[in-house]
PDB file of C-alpha atoms in Angstrom:
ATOM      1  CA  UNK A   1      -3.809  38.346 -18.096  1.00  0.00           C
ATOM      2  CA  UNK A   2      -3.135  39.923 -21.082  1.00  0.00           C
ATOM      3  CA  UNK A   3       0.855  39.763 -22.630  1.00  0.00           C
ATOM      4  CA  UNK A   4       2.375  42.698 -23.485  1.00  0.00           C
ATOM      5  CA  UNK A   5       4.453  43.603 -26.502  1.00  0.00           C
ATOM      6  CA  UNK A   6       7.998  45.087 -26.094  1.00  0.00           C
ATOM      7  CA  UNK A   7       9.636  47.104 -28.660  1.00  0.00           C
ATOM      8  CA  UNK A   8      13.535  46.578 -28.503  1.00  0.00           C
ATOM      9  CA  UNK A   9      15.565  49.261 -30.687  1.00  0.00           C
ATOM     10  CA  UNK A  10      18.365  47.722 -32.616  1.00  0.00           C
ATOM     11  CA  UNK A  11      21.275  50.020 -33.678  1.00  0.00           C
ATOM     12  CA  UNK A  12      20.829  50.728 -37.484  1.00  0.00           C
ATOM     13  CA  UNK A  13      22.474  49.234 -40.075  1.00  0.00           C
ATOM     14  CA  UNK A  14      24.925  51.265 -42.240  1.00  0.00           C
ATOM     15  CA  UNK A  15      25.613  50.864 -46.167  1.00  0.00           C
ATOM     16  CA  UNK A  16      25.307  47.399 -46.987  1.00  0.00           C
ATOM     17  CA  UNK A  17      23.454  45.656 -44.256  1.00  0.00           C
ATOM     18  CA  UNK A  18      26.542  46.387 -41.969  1.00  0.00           C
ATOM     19  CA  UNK A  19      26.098  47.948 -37.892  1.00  0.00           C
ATOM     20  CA  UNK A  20      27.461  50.911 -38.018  1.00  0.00           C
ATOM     21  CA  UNK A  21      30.639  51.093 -36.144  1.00  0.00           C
ATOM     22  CA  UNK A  22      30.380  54.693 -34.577  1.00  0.00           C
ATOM     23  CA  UNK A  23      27.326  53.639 -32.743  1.00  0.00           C
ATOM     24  CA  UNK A  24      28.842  50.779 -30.829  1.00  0.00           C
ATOM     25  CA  UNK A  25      32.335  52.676 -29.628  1.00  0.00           C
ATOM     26  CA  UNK A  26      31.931  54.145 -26.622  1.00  0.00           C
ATOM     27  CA  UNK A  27      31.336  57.585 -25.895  1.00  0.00           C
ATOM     28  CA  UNK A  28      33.400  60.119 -25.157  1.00  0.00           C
ATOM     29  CA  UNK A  29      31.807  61.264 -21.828  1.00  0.00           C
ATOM     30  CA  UNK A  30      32.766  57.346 -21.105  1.00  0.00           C
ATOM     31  CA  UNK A  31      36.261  57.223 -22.361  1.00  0.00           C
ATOM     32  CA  UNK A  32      36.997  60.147 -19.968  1.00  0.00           C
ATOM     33  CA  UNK A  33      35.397  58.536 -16.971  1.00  0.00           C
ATOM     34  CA  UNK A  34      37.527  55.743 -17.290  1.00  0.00           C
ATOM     35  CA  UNK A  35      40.817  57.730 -17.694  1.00  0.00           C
ATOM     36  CA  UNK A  36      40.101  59.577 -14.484  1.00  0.00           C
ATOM     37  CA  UNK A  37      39.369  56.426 -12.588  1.00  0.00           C
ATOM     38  CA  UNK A  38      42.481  55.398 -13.762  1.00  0.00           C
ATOM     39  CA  UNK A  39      43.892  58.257 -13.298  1.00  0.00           C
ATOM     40  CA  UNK A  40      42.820  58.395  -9.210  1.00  0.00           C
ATOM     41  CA  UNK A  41      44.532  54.672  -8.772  1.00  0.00           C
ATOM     42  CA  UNK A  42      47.299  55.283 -10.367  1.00  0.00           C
ATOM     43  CA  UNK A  43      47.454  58.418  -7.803  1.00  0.00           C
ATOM     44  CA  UNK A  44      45.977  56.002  -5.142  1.00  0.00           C
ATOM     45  CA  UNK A  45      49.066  54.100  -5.292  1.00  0.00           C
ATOM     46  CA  UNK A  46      51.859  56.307  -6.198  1.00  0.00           C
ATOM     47  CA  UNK A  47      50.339  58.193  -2.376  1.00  0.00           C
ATOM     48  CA  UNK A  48      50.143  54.800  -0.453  1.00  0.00           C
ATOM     49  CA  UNK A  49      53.861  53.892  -2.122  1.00  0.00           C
ATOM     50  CA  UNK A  50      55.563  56.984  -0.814  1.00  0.00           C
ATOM     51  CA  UNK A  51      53.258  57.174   2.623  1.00  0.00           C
ATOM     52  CA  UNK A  52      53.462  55.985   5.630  1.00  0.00           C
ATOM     53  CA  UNK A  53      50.308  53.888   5.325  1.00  0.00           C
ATOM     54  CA  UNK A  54      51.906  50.601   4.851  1.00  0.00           C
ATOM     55  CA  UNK A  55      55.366  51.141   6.162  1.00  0.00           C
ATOM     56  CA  UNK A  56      57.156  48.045   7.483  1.00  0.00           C
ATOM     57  CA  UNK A  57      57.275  47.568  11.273  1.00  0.00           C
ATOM     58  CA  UNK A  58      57.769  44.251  11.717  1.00  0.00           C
ATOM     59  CA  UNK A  59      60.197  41.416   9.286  1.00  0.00           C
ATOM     60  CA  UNK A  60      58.265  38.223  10.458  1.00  0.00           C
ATOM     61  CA  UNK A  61      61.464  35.236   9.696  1.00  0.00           C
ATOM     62  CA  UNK A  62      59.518  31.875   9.935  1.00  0.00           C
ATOM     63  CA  UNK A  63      61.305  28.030   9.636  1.00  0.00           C
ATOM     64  CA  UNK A  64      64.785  29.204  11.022  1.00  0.00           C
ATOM     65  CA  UNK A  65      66.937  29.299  14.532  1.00  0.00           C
ATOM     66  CA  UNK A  66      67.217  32.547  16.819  1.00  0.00           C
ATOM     67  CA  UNK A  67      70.557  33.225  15.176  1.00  0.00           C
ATOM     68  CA  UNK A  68      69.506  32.881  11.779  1.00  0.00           C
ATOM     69  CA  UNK A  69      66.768  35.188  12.013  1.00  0.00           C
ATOM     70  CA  UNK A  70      68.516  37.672  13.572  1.00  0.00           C
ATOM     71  CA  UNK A  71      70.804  37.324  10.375  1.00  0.00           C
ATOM     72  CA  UNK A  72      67.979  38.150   7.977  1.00  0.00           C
ATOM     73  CA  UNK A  73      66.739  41.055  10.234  1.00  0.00           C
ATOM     74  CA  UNK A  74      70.089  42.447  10.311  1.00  0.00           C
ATOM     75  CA  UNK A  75      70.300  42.319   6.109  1.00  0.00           C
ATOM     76  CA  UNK A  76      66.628  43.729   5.664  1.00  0.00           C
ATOM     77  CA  UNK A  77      67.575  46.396   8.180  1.00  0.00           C
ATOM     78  CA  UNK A  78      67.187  49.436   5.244  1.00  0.00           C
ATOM     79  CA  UNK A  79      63.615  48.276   4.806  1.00  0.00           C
ATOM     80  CA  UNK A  80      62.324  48.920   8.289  1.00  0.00           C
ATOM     81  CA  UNK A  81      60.061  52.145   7.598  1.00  0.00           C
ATOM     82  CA  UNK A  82      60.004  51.643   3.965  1.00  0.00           C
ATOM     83  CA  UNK A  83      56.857  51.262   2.727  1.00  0.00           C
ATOM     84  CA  UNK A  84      55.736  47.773   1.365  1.00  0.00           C
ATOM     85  CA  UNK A  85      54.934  48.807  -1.594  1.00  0.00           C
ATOM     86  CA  UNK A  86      58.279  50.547  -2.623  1.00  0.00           C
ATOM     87  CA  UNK A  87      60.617  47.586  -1.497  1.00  0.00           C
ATOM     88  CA  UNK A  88      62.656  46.207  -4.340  1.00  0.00           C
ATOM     89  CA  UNK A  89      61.399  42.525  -3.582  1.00  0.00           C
ATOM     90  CA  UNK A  90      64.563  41.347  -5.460  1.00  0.00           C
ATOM     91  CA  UNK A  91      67.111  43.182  -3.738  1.00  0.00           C
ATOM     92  CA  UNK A  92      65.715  42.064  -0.437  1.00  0.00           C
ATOM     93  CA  UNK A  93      65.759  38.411  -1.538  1.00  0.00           C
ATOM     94  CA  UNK A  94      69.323  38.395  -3.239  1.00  0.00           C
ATOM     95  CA  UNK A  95      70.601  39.799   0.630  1.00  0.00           C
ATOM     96  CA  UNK A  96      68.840  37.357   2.228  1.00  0.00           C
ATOM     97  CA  UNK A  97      69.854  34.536   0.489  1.00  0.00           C
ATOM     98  CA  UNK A  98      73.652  35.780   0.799  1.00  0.00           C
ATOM     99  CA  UNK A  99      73.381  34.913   4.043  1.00  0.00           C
ATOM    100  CA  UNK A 100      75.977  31.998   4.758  1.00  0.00           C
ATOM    101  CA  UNK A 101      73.567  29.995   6.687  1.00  0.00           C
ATOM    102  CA  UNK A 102      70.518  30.161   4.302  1.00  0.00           C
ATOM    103  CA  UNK A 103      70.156  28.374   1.375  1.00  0.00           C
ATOM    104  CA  UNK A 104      67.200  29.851  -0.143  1.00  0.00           C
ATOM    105  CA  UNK A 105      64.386  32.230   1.314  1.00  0.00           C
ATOM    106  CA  UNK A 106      60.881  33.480  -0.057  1.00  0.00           C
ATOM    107  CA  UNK A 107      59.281  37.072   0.657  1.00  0.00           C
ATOM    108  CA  UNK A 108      56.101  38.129   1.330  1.00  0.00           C
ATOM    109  CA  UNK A 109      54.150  41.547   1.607  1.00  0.00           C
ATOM    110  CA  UNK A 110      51.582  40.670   4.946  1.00  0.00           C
ATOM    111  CA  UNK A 111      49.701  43.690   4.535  1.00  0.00           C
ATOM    112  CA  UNK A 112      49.643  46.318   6.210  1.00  0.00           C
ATOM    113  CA  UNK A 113      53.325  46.817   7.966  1.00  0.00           C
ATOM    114  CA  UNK A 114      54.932  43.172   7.898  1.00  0.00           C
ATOM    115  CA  UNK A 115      57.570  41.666   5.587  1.00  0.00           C
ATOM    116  CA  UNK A 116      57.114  37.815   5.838  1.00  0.00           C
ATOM    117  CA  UNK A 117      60.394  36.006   5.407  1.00  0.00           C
ATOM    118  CA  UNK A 118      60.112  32.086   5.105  1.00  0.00           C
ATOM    119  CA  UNK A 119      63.264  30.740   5.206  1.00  0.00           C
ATOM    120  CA  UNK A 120      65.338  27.476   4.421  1.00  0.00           C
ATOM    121  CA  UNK A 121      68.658  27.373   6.369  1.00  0.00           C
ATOM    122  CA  UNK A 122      71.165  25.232   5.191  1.00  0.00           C
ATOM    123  CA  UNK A 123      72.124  22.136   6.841  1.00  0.00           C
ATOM    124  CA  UNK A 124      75.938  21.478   8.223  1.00  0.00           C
ATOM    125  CA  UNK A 125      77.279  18.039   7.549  1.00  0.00           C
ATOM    126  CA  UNK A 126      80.754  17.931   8.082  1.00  0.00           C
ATOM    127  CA  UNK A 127      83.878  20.374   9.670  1.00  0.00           C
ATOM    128  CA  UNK A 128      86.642  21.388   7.145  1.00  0.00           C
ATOM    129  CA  UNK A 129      90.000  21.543   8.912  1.00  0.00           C
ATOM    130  CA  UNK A 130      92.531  23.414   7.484  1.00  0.00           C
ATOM    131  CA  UNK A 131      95.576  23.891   9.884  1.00  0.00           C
ATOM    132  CA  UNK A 132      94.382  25.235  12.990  1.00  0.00           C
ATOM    133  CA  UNK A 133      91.245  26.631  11.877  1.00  0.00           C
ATOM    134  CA  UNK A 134      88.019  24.734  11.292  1.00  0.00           C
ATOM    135  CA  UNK A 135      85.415  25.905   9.150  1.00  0.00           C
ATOM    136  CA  UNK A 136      81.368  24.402   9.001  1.00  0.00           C
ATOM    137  CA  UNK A 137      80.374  23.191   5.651  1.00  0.00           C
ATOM    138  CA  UNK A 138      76.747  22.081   4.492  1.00  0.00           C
ATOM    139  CA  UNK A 139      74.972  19.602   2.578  1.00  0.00           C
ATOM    140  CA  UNK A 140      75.269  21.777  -0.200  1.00  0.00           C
ATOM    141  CA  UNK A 141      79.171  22.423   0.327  1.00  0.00           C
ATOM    142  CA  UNK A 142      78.656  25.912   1.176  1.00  0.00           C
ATOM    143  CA  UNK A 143      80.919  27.343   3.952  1.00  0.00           C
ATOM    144  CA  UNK A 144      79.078  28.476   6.845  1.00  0.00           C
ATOM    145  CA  UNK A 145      80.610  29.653   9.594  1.00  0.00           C
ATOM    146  CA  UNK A 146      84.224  29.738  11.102  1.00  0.00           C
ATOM    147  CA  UNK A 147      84.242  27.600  14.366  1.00  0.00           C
ATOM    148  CA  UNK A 148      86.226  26.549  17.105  1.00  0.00           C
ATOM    149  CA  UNK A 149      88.130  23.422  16.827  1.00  0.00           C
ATOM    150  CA  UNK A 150      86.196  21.177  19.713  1.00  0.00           C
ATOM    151  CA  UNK A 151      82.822  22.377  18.284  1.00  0.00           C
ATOM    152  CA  UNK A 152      80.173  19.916  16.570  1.00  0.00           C
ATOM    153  CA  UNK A 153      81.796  17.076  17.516  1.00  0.00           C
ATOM    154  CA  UNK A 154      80.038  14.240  15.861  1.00  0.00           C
ATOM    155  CA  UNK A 155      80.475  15.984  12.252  1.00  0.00           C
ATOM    156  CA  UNK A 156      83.205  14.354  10.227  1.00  0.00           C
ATOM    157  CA  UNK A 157      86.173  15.950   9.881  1.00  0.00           C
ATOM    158  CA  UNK A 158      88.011  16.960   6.323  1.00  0.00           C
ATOM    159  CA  UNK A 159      91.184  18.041   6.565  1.00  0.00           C
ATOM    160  CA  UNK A 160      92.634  20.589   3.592  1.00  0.00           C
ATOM    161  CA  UNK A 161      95.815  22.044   2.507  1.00  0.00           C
ATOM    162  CA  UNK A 162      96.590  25.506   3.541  1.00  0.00           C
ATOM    163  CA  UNK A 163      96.465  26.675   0.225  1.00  0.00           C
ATOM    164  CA  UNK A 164      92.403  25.817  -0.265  1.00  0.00           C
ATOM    165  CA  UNK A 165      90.114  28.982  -0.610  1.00  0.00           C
ATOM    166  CA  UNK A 166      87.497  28.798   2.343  1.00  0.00           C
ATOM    167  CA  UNK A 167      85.702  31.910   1.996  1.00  0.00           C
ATOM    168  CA  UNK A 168      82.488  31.897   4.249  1.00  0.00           C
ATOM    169  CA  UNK A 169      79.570  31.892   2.135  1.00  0.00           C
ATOM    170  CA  UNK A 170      81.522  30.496  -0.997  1.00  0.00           C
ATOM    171  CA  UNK A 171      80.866  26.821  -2.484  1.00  0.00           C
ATOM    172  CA  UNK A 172      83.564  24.276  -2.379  1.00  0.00           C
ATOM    173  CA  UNK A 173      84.739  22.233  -5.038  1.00  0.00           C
ATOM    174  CA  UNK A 174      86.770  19.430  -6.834  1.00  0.00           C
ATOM    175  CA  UNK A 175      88.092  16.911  -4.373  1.00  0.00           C
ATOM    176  CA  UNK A 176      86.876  18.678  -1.088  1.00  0.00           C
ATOM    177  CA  UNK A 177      83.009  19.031  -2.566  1.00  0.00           C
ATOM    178  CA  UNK A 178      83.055  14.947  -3.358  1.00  0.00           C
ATOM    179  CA  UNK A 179      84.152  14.790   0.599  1.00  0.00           C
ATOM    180  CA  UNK A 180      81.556  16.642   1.604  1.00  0.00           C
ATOM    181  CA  UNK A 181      79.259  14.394  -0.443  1.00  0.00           C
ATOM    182  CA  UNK A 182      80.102  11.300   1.208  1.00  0.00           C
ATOM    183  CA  UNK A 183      79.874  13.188   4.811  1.00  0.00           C
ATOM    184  CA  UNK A 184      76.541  14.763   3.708  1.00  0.00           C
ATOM    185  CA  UNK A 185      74.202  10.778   4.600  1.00  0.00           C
ATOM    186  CA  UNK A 186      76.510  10.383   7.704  1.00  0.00           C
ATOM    187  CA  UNK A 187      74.994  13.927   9.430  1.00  0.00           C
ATOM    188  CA  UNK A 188      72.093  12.935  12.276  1.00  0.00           C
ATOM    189  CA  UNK A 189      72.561   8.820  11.955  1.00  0.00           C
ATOM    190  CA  UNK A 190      73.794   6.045  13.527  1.00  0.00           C
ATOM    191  CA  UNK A 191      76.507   4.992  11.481  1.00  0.00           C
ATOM    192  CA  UNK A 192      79.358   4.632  13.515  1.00  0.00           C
ATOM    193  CA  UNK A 193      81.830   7.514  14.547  1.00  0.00           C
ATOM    194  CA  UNK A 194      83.502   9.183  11.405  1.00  0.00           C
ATOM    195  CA  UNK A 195      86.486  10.584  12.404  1.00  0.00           C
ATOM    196  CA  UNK A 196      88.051  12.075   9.179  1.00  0.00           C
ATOM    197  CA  UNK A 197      86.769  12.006   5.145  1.00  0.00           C
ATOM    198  CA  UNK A 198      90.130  11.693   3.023  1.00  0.00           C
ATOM    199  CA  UNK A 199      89.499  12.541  -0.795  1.00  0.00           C
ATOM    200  CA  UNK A 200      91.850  11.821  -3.337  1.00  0.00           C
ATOM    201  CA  UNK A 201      91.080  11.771  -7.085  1.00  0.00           C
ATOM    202  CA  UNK A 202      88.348   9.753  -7.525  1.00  0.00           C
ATOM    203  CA  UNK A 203      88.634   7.846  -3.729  1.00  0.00           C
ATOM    204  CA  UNK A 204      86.590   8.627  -0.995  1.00  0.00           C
ATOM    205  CA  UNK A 205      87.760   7.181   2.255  1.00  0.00           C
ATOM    206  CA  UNK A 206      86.347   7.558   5.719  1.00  0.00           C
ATOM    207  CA  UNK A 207      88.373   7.072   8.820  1.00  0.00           C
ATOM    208  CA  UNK A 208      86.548   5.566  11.756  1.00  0.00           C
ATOM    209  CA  UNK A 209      87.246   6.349  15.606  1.00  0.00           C
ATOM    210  CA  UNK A 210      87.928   2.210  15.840  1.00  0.00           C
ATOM    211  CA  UNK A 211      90.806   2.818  13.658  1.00  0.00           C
ATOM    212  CA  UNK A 212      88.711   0.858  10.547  1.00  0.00           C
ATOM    213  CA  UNK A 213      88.816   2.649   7.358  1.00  0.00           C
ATOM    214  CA  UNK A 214      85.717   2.600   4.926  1.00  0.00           C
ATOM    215  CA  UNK A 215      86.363   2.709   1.503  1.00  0.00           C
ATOM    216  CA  UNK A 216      84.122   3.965  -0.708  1.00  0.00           C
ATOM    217  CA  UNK A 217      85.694   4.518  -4.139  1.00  0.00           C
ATOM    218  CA  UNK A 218      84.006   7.383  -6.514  1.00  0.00           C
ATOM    219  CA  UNK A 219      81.180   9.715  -5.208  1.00  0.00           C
ATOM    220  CA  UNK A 220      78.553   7.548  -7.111  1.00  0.00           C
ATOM    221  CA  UNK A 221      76.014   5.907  -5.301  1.00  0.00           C
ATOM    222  CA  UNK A 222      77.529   7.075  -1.557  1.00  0.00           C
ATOM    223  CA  UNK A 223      73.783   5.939  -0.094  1.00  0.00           C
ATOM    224  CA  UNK A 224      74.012   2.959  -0.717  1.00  0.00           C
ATOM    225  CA  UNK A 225      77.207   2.437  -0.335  1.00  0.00           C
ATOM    226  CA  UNK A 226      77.160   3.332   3.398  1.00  0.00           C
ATOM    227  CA  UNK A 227      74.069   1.337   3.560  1.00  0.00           C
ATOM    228  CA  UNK A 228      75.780  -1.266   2.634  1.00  0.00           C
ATOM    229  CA  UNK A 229      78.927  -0.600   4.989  1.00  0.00           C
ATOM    230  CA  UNK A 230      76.585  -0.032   7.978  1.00  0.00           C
ATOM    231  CA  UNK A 231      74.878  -3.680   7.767  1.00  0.00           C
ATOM    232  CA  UNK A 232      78.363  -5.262   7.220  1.00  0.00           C
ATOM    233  CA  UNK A 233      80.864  -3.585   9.839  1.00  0.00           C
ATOM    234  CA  UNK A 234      79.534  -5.954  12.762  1.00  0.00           C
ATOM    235  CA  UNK A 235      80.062  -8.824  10.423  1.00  0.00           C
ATOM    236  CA  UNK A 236      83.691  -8.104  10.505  1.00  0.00           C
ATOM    237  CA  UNK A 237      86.325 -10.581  11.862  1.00  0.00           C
ATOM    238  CA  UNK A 238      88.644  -9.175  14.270  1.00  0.00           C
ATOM    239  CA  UNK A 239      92.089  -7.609  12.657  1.00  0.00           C
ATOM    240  CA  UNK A 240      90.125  -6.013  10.103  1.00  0.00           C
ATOM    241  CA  UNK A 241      91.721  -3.072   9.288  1.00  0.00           C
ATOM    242  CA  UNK A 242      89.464  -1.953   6.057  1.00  0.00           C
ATOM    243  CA  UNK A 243      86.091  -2.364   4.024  1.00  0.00           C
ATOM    244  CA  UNK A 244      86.010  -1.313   0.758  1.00  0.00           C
ATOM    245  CA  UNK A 245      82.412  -1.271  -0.708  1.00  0.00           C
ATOM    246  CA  UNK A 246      83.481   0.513  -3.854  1.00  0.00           C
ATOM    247  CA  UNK A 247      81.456  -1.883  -5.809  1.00  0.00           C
ATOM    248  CA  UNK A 248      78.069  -2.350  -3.359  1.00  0.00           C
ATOM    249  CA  UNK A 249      77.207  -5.485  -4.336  1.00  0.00           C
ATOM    250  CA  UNK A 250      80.503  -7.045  -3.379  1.00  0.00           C
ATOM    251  CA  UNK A 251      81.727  -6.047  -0.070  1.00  0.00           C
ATOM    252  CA  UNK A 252      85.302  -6.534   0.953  1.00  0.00           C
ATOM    253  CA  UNK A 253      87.222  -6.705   4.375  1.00  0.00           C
ATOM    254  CA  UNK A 254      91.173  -6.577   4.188  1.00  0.00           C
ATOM    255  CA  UNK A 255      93.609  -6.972   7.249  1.00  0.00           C
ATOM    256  CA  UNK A 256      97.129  -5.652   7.101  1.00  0.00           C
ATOM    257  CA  UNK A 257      98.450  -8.649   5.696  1.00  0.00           C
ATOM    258  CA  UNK A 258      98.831  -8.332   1.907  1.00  0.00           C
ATOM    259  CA  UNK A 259      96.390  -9.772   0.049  1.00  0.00           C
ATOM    260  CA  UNK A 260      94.698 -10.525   2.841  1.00  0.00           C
ATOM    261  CA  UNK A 261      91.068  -9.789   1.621  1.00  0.00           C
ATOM    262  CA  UNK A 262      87.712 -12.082   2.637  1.00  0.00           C
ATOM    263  CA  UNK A 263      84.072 -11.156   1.027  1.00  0.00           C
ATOM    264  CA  UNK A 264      81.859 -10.182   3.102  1.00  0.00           C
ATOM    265  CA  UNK A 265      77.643 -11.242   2.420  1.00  0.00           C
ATOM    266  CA  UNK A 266      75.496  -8.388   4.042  1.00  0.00           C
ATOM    267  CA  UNK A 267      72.607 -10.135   6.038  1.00  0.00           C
ATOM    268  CA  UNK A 268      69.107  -8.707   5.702  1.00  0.00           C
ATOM    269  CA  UNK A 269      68.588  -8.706   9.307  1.00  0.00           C
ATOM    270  CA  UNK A 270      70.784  -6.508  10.236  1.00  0.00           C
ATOM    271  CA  UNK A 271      68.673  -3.515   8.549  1.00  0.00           C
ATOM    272  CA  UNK A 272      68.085  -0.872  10.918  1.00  0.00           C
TER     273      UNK A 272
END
């Protein structure tokens, strides 16, 4: 079979040996084409924004409690009917993370009427008493609720002067947020009953149901030093009255009796 030749035009070259620029820019038949396509999704959009086509029936809260969804749908109440595209995405996040029991929260558009809310709620570690009140505090040292007095029972307990500022929903600090810090590993584990955390400059004490305190000097290393604390409290001798594992590696029971002090070895086996 016999091959046949193709002619393929090539745009001329201008002065010089140079293509000539005019010839390659596009046309303007083209350039208006592409302006009115533009134009029509621009329009496109700006119609579904203000429409009804992807209003918001439904705020879908995933990875929190009953209570704590029903907080977020109460805050992203003003966008029910709104339409997906014309919700100020910040504005919804900032009040949903503003809730006290929430400590942070992503939004998502789930096309074509649900607002997807994935949330992280914060996690309670201790009670804060102050007088008669009690207030729950998380891991983070964020107050989270008011509560009555007999609830959560196997949080430890702060106590506070009257005159500390326990706003719900602000952020402790200073000697109350170290507290909280040593509470924060003792939350869901075995470590024997906690009864109070005492703070006081740079000493963190825990009082025990049995009466034993735990002494746990600065806010440095707290893991380990209740690590430490729960392998040697059934290694105590009987009168005991503290342990101070301030300095991990060298556990030390005291009775009442001044100067009264015995080092304590932890044993391996009694890891958990």
């Amino acid at each position: 079979m016999r091959a046949e030749s193709v002619v393929v035009p090539f745009p001329r070259r201008g002065q010089g040996g140079l293509l000539d620029p005019a010839r390659l820019a596009p046309s303007v038949r083209s350039l208006l084409y592409a302006f009115a396509l533009l134009a029509a999704a621009v329009a496109a959009f700006l119609v579904a924004r203000e429409s009804a086509l992807f209003a918001v029936d439904e705020v879908r809260v995933e990875g929190a409690s009953a209570g704590v969804a029903r907080d977020v749908r109460r805050a992203l109440a003003d966008v029910d009917g709104e339409s997906l595209l014309a919700i100020d995405v910040g504005a919804a996040h900032r009040a949903v993370e503003a809730i006290p029991t929430v400590a942070s929260a992503s939004l998502d558009r789930a096309f074509p009427h649900t607002l997807r809310v994935t949330v992280v709620p914060e996690r309670p570690v201790a009670v804060v008493r102050q007088g008669g009140a009690g207030y729950l505090v998380s891991s983070r040292g964020r107050v989270m609720a008011a509560i009555e007095l007999r609830t959560r029972p196997r949080l430890a307990r702060i106590w506070v002067p009257k005159g500390t500022a326990l706003d719900v929903g602000s952020v402790v600090e200073g000697d109350l947020a170290a507290a909280v810090t040593a509470a924060t590993p003792l939350a869901g584990t075995r470590f024997p009953r906690v009864v109070s955390v005492e703070a006081t400059g740079r000493e963190l004490t825990l009082h025990l149901r049995s009466g034993l305190e735990v002494r746990l000097g600065d806010a440095r290393d707290v893991d380990l030093k209740l690590t430490i604390a729960r392998r040697v409290l059934p290694l105590l001798q009987p009168g005991t009255v503290y342990l101070d594992v301030a300095v991990p590696e060298r556990p030390v029971g005291g009775t009442s009796t001044l100067n009264s002090q015995v080092e304590v070895e932890p044993q391996t086996s009694t890891l958990p």
